[in-house]
Coordinates of C-alpha atoms in Angstrom, one line a residue:
X30 CA 115.7 86.6 30.3
X31 CA 113.5 84.9 33.2
X32 CA 114.7 84.2 36.4
X33 CA 115.2 80.3 37.3
X34 CA 113.4 78.7 40.1
X35 CA 115.4 79.8 43.3
X36 CA 114.3 77.2 46.7
X37 CA 112.4 78.7 49.1
X38 CA 111.4 81.5 47.4
X39 CA 108.6 82.3 45.0
X40 CA 106.5 79.4 43.5
X41 CA 107.8 77.2 40.8
X42 CA 105.4 79.1 38.3
X43 CA 105.2 82.5 38.7
X44 CA 102.1 84.5 37.9
X45 CA 103.6 88.1 37.0
X46 CA 106.6 89.6 36.7
X47 CA 108.0 93.1 37.5
X48 CA 110.1 94.5 34.9
X49 CA 112.9 97.1 34.2
X50 CA 113.7 98.4 30.7
X51 CA 116.4 100.5 29.6
X52 CA 116.1 102.8 26.2
X53 CA 118.6 102.4 23.9
X54 CA 118.5 106.3 22.7
X55 CA 119.4 108.0 26.2
X56 CA 119.4 105.1 28.9
X57 CA 116.0 106.1 30.7
X58 CA 114.5 103.4 32.6
X59 CA 110.9 102.2 32.5
X60 CA 109.4 100.0 35.1
X61 CA 106.0 97.7 34.1
X62 CA 104.7 94.3 35.4
X63 CA 103.2 91.7 33.1
X64 CA 102.5 87.9 32.8
X65 CA 105.0 87.8 29.6
X66 CA 107.8 89.6 29.7
X67 CA 109.2 88.8 26.4
X68 CA 105.8 89.8 24.7
X69 CA 105.6 92.8 26.6
X70 CA 109.2 94.0 25.7
X71 CA 108.0 93.2 21.8
X72 CA 105.3 95.5 22.3
X73 CA 106.8 98.4 24.0
X74 CA 109.6 98.0 21.1
X75 CA 106.6 97.8 18.7
X76 CA 105.1 101.3 19.6
X77 CA 102.3 99.7 21.4
X78 CA 102.4 101.1 24.6
X79 CA 102.2 104.9 24.6
X80 CA 104.1 105.5 27.8
X81 CA 107.4 104.3 25.9
X82 CA 106.9 104.9 22.5
X83 CA 109.5 107.9 21.7
X84 CA 112.5 106.5 23.4
X85 CA 112.3 103.0 21.3
X86 CA 114.0 101.0 21.1
X87 CA 114.2 99.4 24.4
X88 CA 116.0 96.6 26.2
X89 CA 114.7 94.0 29.0
X90 CA 117.6 94.9 31.5
X91 CA 115.7 92.4 34.2
X92 CA 112.7 90.7 36.1
X93 CA 111.5 89.8 39.4
X94 CA 108.8 87.0 39.7
X95 CA 105.9 87.3 41.9
X96 CA 103.1 84.9 42.8
X97 CA 100.2 86.9 42.0
X98 CA 99.5 89.3 39.5
X99 CA 98.0 91.3 42.4
X100 CA 101.5 91.5 43.9
X101 CA 103.4 92.5 41.0
X102 CA 100.9 95.4 40.4
X103 CA 101.8 96.7 44.1
X104 CA 105.4 96.3 43.8
X105 CA 105.6 98.3 40.4
X106 CA 103.1 101.2 41.9
X107 CA 105.2 101.3 44.9
X108 CA 107.9 101.8 42.6
X109 CA 106.6 104.0 41.0
X110 CA 105.1 106.3 43.8
X111 CA 108.6 106.4 45.7
X112 CA 111.9 107.2 43.7
X113 CA 114.4 106.4 46.5
X114 CA 112.9 102.5 45.9
X115 CA 112.9 102.7 42.1
X116 CA 116.5 103.9 42.3
X117 CA 116.9 101.0 44.6
X118 CA 115.2 98.3 42.4
X119 CA 117.2 99.9 39.2
X120 CA 120.9 99.6 40.5
X121 CA 120.1 96.1 41.8
X122 CA 118.8 95.0 38.7
X123 CA 121.5 96.9 37.0
X124 CA 124.2 95.1 38.7
X125 CA 122.3 91.8 38.5
X126 CA 122.5 92.3 34.5
X127 CA 126.2 93.0 35.1
X128 CA 126.9 89.9 37.0
X129 CA 124.6 87.7 35.3
X130 CA 122.8 86.6 38.4
X131 CA 118.9 86.8 38.1
X132 CA 116.7 86.8 41.2
X133 CA 113.2 85.8 42.3
X134 CA 111.5 87.3 45.1
X135 CA 108.4 85.6 47.3
X136 CA 105.1 87.2 47.7

């Protein structure tokens, strides 16, 4: 579910991703950043992340690519601190997942 390159966006080979998971138990969401979304999903579902251990299994809703790990970390931190921003991010990725349209963002 890694987004394909988009002209004029981030570099052809992004370094990091901000991802959205949804619990299959109760529908709650979790935002994180990683350099490998598939590996990170496996870790969440294996109980290796204490913050998501109780609500397994998780499914990957979507990812947004970032050109650097620093920009992904900053964006994830902003999402976790700003509830309005997180709500918008969650709705955007849920809508994109429903319509099958991934998106790449610039730095």
